[in-house]
Amino acid sequence: MASHPSLALLVIDVQNDFCAGGALEVMDGDAVVTGINAIMGEFDVTILTQDWHPAGHSSFASTYEEKAPFETVSLSYGEQTLWPDHCVQGSHGADFHPDLATDKADMILRKGFRPGIDSYSAFYENDRKTSTGLDGYLRSRNVDTVVCTGLATDFCVYYSAMDAVRLGFQVEVIENLCRAIDLDGSLATARADMQAADVILR
Ligand code: VGL
Ligand code: ZN
């Protein structure tokens, strides 16, 4: 019965709104799709995440009268960066990039659906307490190593990788299968933090 430890691929938020022409376009975001598709068959477990916000979400600048995108607001759990409206539930922008090989995924995990809490990480929402359930899923599938790809390197990939390490998984980030937003040096900070936490950047 004892199965061997499994290797999981985590594909973070490869959605239209983070790709060319999207509401929160990540520079060169589309470039990750071909490479992610190419490695999908190499993993025991493949998980896609989908940023999935209700209209009027607390992370949208448009929700506040006097806020612009990329400013911050103080929420119950702390400072929250504000974004253009993006990945609204059921919208085209929330759909996966049309070329992403979604058929190969075992599981699709949605996050950021609570109106008052954003969720960068695939494991814990931005209050750092509310679990998405991914930890339990990976443990049930006997996963010991998580390989992270997708968008954006310095937000959702970074928070997911840091949580995965903290939860005891071995974690790798394939940098050329990720692209960054790079807001005020956030990419350099994310890379340094990941390296210090023993995330393997490759
Ligand atoms: C993301 C900002 C807001 C991401 C999601 O996927 O990195 N960034 N929502
Ligand atoms: Zn979001």
Tab-separated table of C-alpha atoms and ligand atoms in Angstrom:
chain	number	residue	atom	x	y	z
A	1	MET	CA	0.000	0.000	0.000
A	2	ALA	CA	2.772	2.428	0.877
A	3	SER	CA	3.190	4.488	-2.249
A	4	HIS	CA	6.374	6.275	-3.181
A	5	PRO	CA	6.664	9.979	-2.412
A	6	SER	CA	5.110	11.965	-5.211
A	7	LEU	CA	6.269	14.934	-7.211
A	8	ALA	CA	3.714	17.691	-7.790
A	9	LEU	CA	3.611	20.436	-10.396
A	10	LEU	CA	1.898	23.616	-9.266
A	11	VAL	CA	0.856	25.875	-12.147
A	12	ILE	CA	-0.048	29.228	-10.663
A	13	ASP	CA	-2.627	31.558	-12.247
A	14	VAL	CA	-1.884	31.145	-15.960
A	15	GLN	CA	-5.023	33.119	-16.752
A	16	ASN	CA	-5.928	35.609	-19.470
A	17	ASP	CA	-5.854	38.618	-17.150
A	18	PHE	CA	-2.156	38.004	-16.382
A	19	CYS	CA	-1.279	37.499	-20.055
A	20	ALA	CA	-1.012	39.852	-23.058
A	21	GLY	CA	-3.951	42.262	-23.191
A	22	GLY	CA	-5.202	41.215	-19.744
A	23	ALA	CA	-6.314	43.518	-16.931
A	24	LEU	CA	-3.193	42.832	-14.842
A	25	GLU	CA	-0.847	41.925	-17.644
A	26	VAL	CA	2.466	40.432	-16.532
A	27	MET	CA	5.179	41.284	-19.025
A	28	ASP	CA	5.781	38.308	-21.323
A	29	GLY	CA	3.338	36.209	-19.269
A	30	ASP	CA	2.208	34.167	-22.277
A	31	ALA	CA	5.763	32.927	-22.718
A	32	VAL	CA	5.382	30.382	-19.903
A	33	VAL	CA	2.583	28.385	-21.524
A	34	THR	CA	4.532	26.262	-24.022
A	35	GLY	CA	7.171	25.264	-21.489
A	36	ILE	CA	4.626	24.398	-18.798
A	37	ASN	CA	2.685	22.230	-21.257
A	38	ALA	CA	5.918	20.472	-22.202
A	39	ILE	CA	6.718	19.326	-18.646
A	40	MET	CA	3.202	18.547	-17.415
A	41	GLY	CA	3.522	14.844	-18.213
A	42	GLU	CA	6.549	14.454	-15.911
A	43	PHE	CA	4.710	14.775	-12.585
A	44	ASP	CA	2.695	12.413	-10.398
A	45	VAL	CA	0.271	15.202	-9.521
A	46	THR	CA	-0.561	18.356	-11.494
A	47	ILE	CA	-2.490	21.230	-9.940
A	48	LEU	CA	-3.605	24.423	-11.657
A	49	THR	CA	-4.596	27.429	-9.588
A	50	GLN	CA	-7.062	30.063	-10.653
A	51	ASP	CA	-7.306	33.527	-9.102
A	52	TRP	CA	-11.090	33.852	-8.682
A	53	HIS	CA	-12.429	37.110	-7.298
A	54	PRO	CA	-16.020	38.271	-6.874
A	55	ALA	CA	-16.861	41.701	-8.370
A	56	GLY	CA	-16.123	44.424	-5.839
A	57	HIS	CA	-13.311	42.391	-4.245
A	58	SER	CA	-11.379	44.092	-1.425
A	59	SER	CA	-8.136	43.829	-3.465
A	60	PHE	CA	-9.578	45.927	-6.312
A	61	ALA	CA	-8.698	49.637	-6.277
A	62	SER	CA	-12.093	50.337	-7.872
A	63	THR	CA	-13.795	49.150	-4.684
A	64	TYR	CA	-12.579	52.306	-2.875
A	65	GLU	CA	-13.449	55.877	-3.701
A	66	GLU	CA	-10.004	57.411	-3.492
A	67	LYS	CA	-7.631	54.631	-4.422
A	68	ALA	CA	-5.676	53.846	-7.551
A	69	PRO	CA	-4.181	50.512	-8.604
A	70	PHE	CA	-0.842	49.685	-6.931
A	71	GLU	CA	-1.608	51.842	-3.890
A	72	THR	CA	-2.282	50.051	-0.613
A	73	VAL	CA	-5.166	49.887	1.821
A	74	SER	CA	-5.305	48.734	5.424
A	75	LEU	CA	-7.590	45.694	5.817
A	76	SER	CA	-8.412	43.668	8.947
A	77	TYR	CA	-5.346	41.463	8.364
A	78	GLY	CA	-2.891	44.226	7.410
A	79	GLU	CA	-1.682	46.145	4.375
A	80	GLN	CA	-3.124	45.009	1.060
A	81	THR	CA	-1.835	46.118	-2.339
A	82	LEU	CA	-4.647	47.232	-4.625
A	83	TRP	CA	-4.937	45.935	-8.169
A	84	PRO	CA	-6.939	46.723	-11.276
A	85	ASP	CA	-10.104	44.583	-11.404
A	86	HIS	CA	-8.889	41.162	-12.574
A	87	CYS	CA	-9.885	37.503	-12.652
A	88	VAL	CA	-13.514	38.229	-11.888
A	89	GLN	CA	-15.383	34.950	-11.422
A	90	GLY	CA	-16.748	33.658	-14.717
A	91	SER	CA	-15.125	36.353	-16.854
A	92	HIS	CA	-12.892	35.779	-19.882
A	93	GLY	CA	-10.005	37.262	-17.901
A	94	ALA	CA	-10.385	34.559	-15.262
A	95	ASP	CA	-10.219	31.761	-17.840
A	96	PHE	CA	-6.966	29.900	-18.296
A	97	HIS	CA	-4.780	30.938	-21.217
A	98	PRO	CA	-6.406	29.191	-24.193
A	99	ASP	CA	-3.252	27.209	-25.010
A	100	LEU	CA	-2.640	25.889	-21.485
A	101	ALA	CA	-3.026	22.089	-21.439
A	102	THR	CA	-5.675	22.114	-18.724
A	103	ASP	CA	-6.851	18.586	-19.602
A	104	LYS	CA	-3.715	17.201	-17.961
A	105	ALA	CA	-4.522	18.681	-14.548
A	106	ASP	CA	-5.655	16.468	-11.657
A	107	MET	CA	-7.078	19.362	-9.735
A	108	ILE	CA	-8.016	23.011	-10.216
A	109	LEU	CA	-7.774	25.116	-7.086
A	110	ARG	CA	-9.542	28.467	-6.891
A	111	LYS	CA	-8.443	31.158	-4.477
A	112	GLY	CA	-9.267	34.753	-3.601
A	113	PHE	CA	-13.011	34.133	-3.682
A	114	ARG	CA	-13.737	35.615	-0.242
A	115	PRO	CA	-14.799	39.259	-0.709
A	116	GLY	CA	-12.758	40.536	2.239
A	117	ILE	CA	-9.537	38.515	1.878
A	118	ASP	CA	-7.081	38.360	-1.006
A	119	SER	CA	-5.073	35.194	-1.585
A	120	TYR	CA	-1.675	35.243	-3.241
A	121	SER	CA	-0.631	31.851	-1.914
A	122	ALA	CA	-2.223	28.627	-3.105
A	123	PHE	CA	-2.052	27.419	0.536
A	124	TYR	CA	-3.104	30.300	2.801
A	125	GLU	CA	-5.024	33.466	2.078
A	126	ASN	CA	-3.533	36.862	2.850
A	127	ASP	CA	-4.763	36.812	6.456
A	128	ARG	CA	-2.179	33.978	6.681
A	129	LYS	CA	-4.764	31.853	8.550
A	130	THR	CA	-7.493	30.821	6.127
A	131	SER	CA	-6.468	27.576	4.435
A	132	THR	CA	-7.330	26.758	0.835
A	133	GLY	CA	-7.141	23.018	1.569
A	134	LEU	CA	-4.184	22.438	-0.768
A	135	ASP	CA	-1.913	21.231	2.043
A	136	GLY	CA	-4.350	18.434	2.884
A	137	TYR	CA	-4.783	17.507	-0.764
A	138	LEU	CA	-1.031	17.222	-1.349
A	139	ARG	CA	-0.548	15.143	1.815
A	140	SER	CA	-3.377	12.831	0.793
A	141	ARG	CA	-1.632	12.353	-2.554
A	142	ASN	CA	1.640	11.578	-0.724
A	143	VAL	CA	3.432	14.557	-2.240
A	144	ASP	CA	6.839	15.461	-0.807
A	145	THR	CA	8.151	17.824	-3.500
A	146	VAL	CA	6.354	20.737	-5.107
A	147	VAL	CA	7.616	22.344	-8.310
A	148	CYS	CA	6.201	25.829	-8.889
A	149	THR	CA	5.603	27.604	-12.203
A	150	GLY	CA	3.331	30.382	-13.475
A	151	LEU	CA	2.371	33.969	-12.699
A	152	ALA	CA	3.485	36.047	-11.068
A	153	THR	CA	6.953	35.103	-9.747
A	154	ASP	CA	6.963	37.812	-7.067
A	155	PHE	CA	3.378	37.458	-5.842
A	156	CYS	CA	1.403	34.249	-6.186
A	157	VAL	CA	4.362	32.001	-7.041
A	158	TYR	CA	6.478	33.516	-4.246
A	159	TYR	CA	3.798	33.260	-1.544
A	160	SER	CA	2.943	29.719	-2.606
A	161	ALA	CA	6.580	28.595	-2.568
A	162	MET	CA	7.230	30.148	0.864
A	163	ASP	CA	4.128	28.519	2.365
A	164	ALA	CA	5.034	25.155	0.825
A	165	VAL	CA	8.480	25.266	2.474
A	166	ARG	CA	6.967	26.264	5.783
A	167	LEU	CA	4.574	23.310	5.543
A	168	GLY	CA	7.513	20.945	5.111
A	169	PHE	CA	7.565	20.277	1.379
A	170	GLN	CA	10.693	20.368	-0.731
A	171	VAL	CA	10.146	23.249	-3.125
A	172	GLU	CA	11.547	24.240	-6.474
A	173	VAL	CA	10.679	27.236	-8.646
A	174	ILE	CA	11.449	26.983	-12.351
A	175	GLU	CA	12.261	30.609	-13.024
A	176	ASN	CA	12.050	30.495	-16.799
A	177	LEU	CA	8.497	29.139	-16.484
A	178	CYS	CA	7.480	32.138	-14.356
A	179	ARG	CA	7.178	35.872	-15.061
A	180	ALA	CA	7.105	38.744	-12.563
A	181	ILE	CA	5.085	41.905	-11.937
A	182	ASP	CA	8.144	43.535	-10.266
A	183	LEU	CA	6.479	46.292	-8.255
A	184	ASP	CA	9.061	48.425	-6.384
A	185	GLY	CA	11.768	45.763	-6.394
A	186	SER	CA	9.402	42.951	-5.423
A	187	LEU	CA	11.132	40.437	-7.691
A	188	ALA	CA	14.546	40.880	-6.045
A	189	THR	CA	12.978	40.616	-2.574
A	190	ALA	CA	11.055	37.507	-3.541
A	191	ARG	CA	14.130	35.789	-4.998
A	192	ALA	CA	16.264	36.597	-1.937
A	193	ASP	CA	13.570	35.401	0.475
A	194	MET	CA	13.039	32.180	-1.461
A	195	GLN	CA	16.752	31.447	-1.564
A	196	ALA	CA	17.085	32.130	2.169
A	197	ALA	CA	14.196	29.727	2.817
A	198	ASP	CA	15.883	26.933	0.810
A	199	VAL	CA	13.526	27.107	-2.135
A	200	ILE	CA	15.533	25.812	-5.077
A	201	LEU	CA	15.462	28.339	-7.923
A	202	ARG	CA	16.250	26.656	-11.182
B	1	VGL	C1	-1.633	37.880	-8.488
B	1	VGL	C2	-1.807	40.078	-7.854
B	1	VGL	C3	-3.161	39.936	-7.626
B	1	VGL	C4	-0.766	36.755	-8.970
B	1	VGL	C5	-2.989	37.710	-8.245
B	1	VGL	O1	-1.301	35.782	-9.536
B	1	VGL	O2	0.468	36.858	-8.790
B	1	VGL	N1	-1.060	39.058	-8.265
B	1	VGL	N2	-3.740	38.744	-7.823
B	2	ZN	ZN	-5.849	38.532	-7.647
